[in-house]
Short mmCIF file of C-alpha atoms in Angstrom, two decimals:
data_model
loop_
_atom_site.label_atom_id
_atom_site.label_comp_id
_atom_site.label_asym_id
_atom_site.label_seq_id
_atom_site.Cartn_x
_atom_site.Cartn_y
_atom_site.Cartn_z
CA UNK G 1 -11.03 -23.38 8.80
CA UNK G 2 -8.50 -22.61 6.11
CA UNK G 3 -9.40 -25.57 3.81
CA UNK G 4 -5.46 -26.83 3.54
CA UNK G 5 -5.26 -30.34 3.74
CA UNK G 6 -1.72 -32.20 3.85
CA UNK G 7 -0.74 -35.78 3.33
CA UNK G 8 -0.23 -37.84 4.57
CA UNK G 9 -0.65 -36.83 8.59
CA UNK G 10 2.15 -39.18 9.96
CA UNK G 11 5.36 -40.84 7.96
CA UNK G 12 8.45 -42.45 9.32
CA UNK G 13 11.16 -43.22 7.06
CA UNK G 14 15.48 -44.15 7.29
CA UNK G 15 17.96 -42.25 7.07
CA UNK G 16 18.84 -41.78 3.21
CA UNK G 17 15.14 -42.45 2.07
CA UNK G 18 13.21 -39.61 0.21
CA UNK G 19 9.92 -38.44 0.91
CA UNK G 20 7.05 -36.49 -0.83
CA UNK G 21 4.56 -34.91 1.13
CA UNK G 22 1.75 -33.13 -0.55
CA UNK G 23 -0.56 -29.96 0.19
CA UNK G 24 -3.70 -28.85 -1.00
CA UNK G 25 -6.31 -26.48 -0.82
CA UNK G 26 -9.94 -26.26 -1.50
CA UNK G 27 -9.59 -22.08 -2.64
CA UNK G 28 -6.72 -23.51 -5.06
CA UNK G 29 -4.71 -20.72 -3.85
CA UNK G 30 -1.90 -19.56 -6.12
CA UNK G 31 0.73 -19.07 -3.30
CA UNK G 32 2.15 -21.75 -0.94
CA UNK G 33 4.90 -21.49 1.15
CA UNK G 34 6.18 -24.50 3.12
CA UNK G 35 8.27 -24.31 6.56
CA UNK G 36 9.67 -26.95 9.07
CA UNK G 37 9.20 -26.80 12.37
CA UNK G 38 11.53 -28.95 15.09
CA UNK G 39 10.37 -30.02 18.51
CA UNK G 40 10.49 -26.73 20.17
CA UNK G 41 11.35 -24.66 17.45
CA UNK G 42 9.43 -22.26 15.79
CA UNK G 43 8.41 -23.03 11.97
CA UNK G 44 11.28 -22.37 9.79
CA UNK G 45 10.38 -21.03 6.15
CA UNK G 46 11.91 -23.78 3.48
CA UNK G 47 10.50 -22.17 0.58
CA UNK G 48 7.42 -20.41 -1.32
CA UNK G 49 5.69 -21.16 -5.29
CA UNK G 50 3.81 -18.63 -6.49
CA UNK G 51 1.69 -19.75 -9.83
CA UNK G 52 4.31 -22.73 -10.24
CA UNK G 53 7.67 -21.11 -9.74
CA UNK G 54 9.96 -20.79 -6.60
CA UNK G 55 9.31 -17.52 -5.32
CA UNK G 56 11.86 -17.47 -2.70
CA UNK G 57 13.70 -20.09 -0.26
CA UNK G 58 15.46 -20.32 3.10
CA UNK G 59 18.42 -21.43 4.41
CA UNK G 60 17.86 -25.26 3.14
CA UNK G 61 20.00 -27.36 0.99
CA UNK G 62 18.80 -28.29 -2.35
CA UNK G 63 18.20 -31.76 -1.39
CA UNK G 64 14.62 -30.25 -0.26
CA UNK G 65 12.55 -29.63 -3.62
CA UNK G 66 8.83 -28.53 -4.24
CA UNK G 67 6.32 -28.27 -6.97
CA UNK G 68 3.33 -26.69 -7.20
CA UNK G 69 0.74 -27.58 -9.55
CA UNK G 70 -1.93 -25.91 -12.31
CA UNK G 71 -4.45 -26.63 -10.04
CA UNK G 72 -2.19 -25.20 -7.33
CA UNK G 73 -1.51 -27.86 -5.15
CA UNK G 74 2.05 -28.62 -4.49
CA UNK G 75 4.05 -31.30 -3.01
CA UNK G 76 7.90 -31.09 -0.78
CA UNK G 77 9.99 -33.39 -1.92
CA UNK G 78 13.15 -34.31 0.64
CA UNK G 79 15.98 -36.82 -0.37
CA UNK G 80 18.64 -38.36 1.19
CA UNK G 81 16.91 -38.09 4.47
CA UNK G 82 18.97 -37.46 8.06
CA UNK G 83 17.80 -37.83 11.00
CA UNK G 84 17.60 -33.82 11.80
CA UNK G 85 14.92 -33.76 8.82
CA UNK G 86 12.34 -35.19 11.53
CA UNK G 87 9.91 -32.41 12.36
CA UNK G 88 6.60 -31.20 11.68
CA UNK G 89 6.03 -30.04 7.90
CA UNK G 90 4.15 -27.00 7.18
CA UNK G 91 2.20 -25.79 4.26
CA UNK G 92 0.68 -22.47 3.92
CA UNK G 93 -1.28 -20.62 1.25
CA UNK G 94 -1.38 -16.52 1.06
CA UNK G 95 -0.89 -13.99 1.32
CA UNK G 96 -3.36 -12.64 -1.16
CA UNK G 97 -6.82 -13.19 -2.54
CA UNK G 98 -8.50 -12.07 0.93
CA UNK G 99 -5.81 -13.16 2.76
CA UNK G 100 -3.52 -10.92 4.60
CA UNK G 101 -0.90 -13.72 5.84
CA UNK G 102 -0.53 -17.01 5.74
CA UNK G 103 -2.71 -19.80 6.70
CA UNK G 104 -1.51 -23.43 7.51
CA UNK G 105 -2.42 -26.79 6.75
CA UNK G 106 -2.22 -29.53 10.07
CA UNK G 107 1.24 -30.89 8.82
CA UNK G 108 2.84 -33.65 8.36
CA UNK G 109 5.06 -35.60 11.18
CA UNK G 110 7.96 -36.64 9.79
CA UNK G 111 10.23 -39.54 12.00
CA UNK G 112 13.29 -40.54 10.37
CA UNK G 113 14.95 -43.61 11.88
CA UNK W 1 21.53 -13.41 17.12
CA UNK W 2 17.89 -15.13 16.43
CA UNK W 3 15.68 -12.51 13.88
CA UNK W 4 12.88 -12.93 16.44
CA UNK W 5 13.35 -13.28 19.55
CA UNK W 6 10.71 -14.83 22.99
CA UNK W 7 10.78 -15.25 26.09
CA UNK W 8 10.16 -19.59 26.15
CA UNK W 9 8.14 -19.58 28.95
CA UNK W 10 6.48 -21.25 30.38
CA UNK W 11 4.31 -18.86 32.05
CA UNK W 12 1.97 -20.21 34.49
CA UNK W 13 -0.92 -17.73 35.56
CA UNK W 14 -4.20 -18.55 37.21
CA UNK W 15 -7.75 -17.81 35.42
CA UNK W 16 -8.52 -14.43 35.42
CA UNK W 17 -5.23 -13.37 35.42
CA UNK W 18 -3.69 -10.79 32.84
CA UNK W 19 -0.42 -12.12 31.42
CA UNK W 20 1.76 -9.83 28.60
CA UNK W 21 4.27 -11.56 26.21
CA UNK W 22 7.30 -9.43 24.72
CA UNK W 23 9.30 -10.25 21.29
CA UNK W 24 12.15 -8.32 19.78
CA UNK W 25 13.14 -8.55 16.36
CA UNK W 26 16.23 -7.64 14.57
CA UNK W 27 15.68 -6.88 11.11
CA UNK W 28 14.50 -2.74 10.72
CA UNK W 29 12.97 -3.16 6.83
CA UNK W 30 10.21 -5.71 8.35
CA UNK W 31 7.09 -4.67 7.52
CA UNK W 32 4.02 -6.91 8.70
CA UNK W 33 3.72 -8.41 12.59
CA UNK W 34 1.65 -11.35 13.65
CA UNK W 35 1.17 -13.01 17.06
CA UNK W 36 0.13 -16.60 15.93
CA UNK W 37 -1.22 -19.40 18.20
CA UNK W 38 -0.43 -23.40 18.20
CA UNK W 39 -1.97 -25.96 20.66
CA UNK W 40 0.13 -28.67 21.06
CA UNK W 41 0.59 -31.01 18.14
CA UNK W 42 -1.06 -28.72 15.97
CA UNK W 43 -0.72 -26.10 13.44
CA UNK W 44 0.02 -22.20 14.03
CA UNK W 45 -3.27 -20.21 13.47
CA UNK W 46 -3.27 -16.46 12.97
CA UNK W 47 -4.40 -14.75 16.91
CA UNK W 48 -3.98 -11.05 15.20
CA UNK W 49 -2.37 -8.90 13.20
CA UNK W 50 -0.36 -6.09 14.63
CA UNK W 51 -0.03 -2.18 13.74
CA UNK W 52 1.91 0.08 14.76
CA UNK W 53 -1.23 2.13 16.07
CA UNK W 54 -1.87 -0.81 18.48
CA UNK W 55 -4.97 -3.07 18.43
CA UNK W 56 -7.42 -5.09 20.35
CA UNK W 57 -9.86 -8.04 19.80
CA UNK W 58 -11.59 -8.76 22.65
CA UNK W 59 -9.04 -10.07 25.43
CA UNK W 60 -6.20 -9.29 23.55
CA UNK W 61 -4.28 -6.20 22.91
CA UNK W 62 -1.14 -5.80 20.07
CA UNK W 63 1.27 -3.30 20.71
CA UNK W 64 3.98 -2.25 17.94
CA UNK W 65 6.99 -0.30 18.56
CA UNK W 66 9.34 0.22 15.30
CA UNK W 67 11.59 2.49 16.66
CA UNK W 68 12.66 -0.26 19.19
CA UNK W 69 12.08 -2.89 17.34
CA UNK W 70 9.61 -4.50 20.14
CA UNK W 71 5.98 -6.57 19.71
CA UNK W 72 3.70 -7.36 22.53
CA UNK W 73 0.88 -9.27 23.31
CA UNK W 74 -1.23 -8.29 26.59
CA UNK W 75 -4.19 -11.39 27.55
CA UNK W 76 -6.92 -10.02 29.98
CA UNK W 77 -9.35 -12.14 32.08
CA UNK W 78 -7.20 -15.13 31.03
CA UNK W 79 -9.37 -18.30 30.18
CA UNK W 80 -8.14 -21.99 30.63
CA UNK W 81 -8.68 -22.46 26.77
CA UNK W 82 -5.46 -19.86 26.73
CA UNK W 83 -3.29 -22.29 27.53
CA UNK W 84 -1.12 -22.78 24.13
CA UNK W 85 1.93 -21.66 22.45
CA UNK W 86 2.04 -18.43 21.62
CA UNK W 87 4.53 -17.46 18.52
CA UNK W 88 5.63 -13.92 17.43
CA UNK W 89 5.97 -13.64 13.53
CA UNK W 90 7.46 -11.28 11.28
CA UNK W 91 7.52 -10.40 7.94
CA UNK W 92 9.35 -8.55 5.47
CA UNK W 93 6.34 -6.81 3.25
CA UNK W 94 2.74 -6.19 3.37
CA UNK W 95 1.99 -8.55 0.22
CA UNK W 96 3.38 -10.40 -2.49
CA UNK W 97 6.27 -12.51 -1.70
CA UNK W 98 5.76 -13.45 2.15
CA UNK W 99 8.62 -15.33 4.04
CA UNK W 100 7.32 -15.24 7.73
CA UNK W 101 9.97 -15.53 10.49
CA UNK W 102 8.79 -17.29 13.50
CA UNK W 103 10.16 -17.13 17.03
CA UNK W 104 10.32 -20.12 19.46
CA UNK W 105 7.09 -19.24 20.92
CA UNK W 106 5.82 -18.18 25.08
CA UNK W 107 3.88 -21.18 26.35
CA UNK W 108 1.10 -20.30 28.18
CA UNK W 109 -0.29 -22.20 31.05
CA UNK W 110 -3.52 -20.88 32.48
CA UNK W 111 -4.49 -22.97 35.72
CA UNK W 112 -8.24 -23.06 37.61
#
């Protein structure tokens, strides 16, 4: 098991809510990435912390935001919700510390209405 | 042009059956290959690494080829617990800063 845990497992929200959804693991690993993946789709990468700072992001608009904690758990933050936003949200921790890749957390299912 | 590209599937084999899955990608400076497995409704989890020597845990065999730009995954003695998605990843580096590209995935359906 990787030890990721995300919250909350299942959300549905409107269109033009915001959202949090949160990731954490039991290592406290100092990289996570988060990606979204669509029905069919593989995951797409939104965007990566490393020790608290961005360390790189995809091709999505600002309106999707993380943090990442000192104790290295992070949250995605997504506002002004549309209905494409529904998918299955990803976190990740590595690569590094023992790790060669990434590992994921069970995700989040997003719904928006 | 997708960065990684699969063959959707599905593929539909009987047990005991060996069943290979090919992915292209398209950008030359990638550095580290995956073949990644989901069930349905859950996460990706990590199958193997690939290398450019080739490699092989258990049932499964990785082939790399940089100079075409081509991944492979070849499944021997195919169980019924095969049955899943099974997603070609690349990425850019060995380490450090890690953005893995995912293709759509081969499902896999492995009848009795």
């Amino acid at each position: 098991e990787t030890g990721v845990t995300q919250s909350p497992t299942h959300l549905i929200k409107t269109r033009g809510q915001q959202v949090t959804l949160r990731c954490s693991s039991q290592s406290g690993h100092n990289t996570v990435s988060w990606y979204q993946q669509a029905l069919g789709q593989g995951p797409q990468f939104i965007f990566q912390y490393y020790r608290e700072e961005e360390n790189g992001r995809g091709n999505f608009p600002p309106r999707f935001s993380g943090l990442q904690f000192p104790n290295y758990s992070s949250e995605l933050n997504v506002n002004a919700l549309e209905l494409d936003d529904s998918a299955l949200y990803l976190c990740a921790i590595g690569p590094g510390q023992g790790r060669e890749t990434q590992y994921f957390g069970p995700g989040t299912r997003l719904l928006v209405l | 042009r997708k960065e990684v590209e699969q063959d959707p599937g599905p593929f539909n084999v009987p047990e005991g059956a060996t069943v290979a899955f090919n992915c292209t990608y398209s950008n030359s400076a990638s550095q580290s290959f995956f073949w990644y497995r989901q069930d349905c409704r859950k996460e990706p989890k990590l199958l193997m690494s690939v290398y450019s020597s080739g490699n092989e845990d258990g049932r499964f065999t990785a082939q790399l080829n940089r100079a075409s730009q081509y991944i492979s995954l070849l499944i021997r003695d195919s169980k019924l617990s095969d049955s899943a998605t099974y997603l070609c990843v690349v990425g850019p580096r060995n380490t450090g800063f890690q953005k893995l590209v995912f293709g759509t995935g081969t499902r896999l359906l492995v009848s009795p």
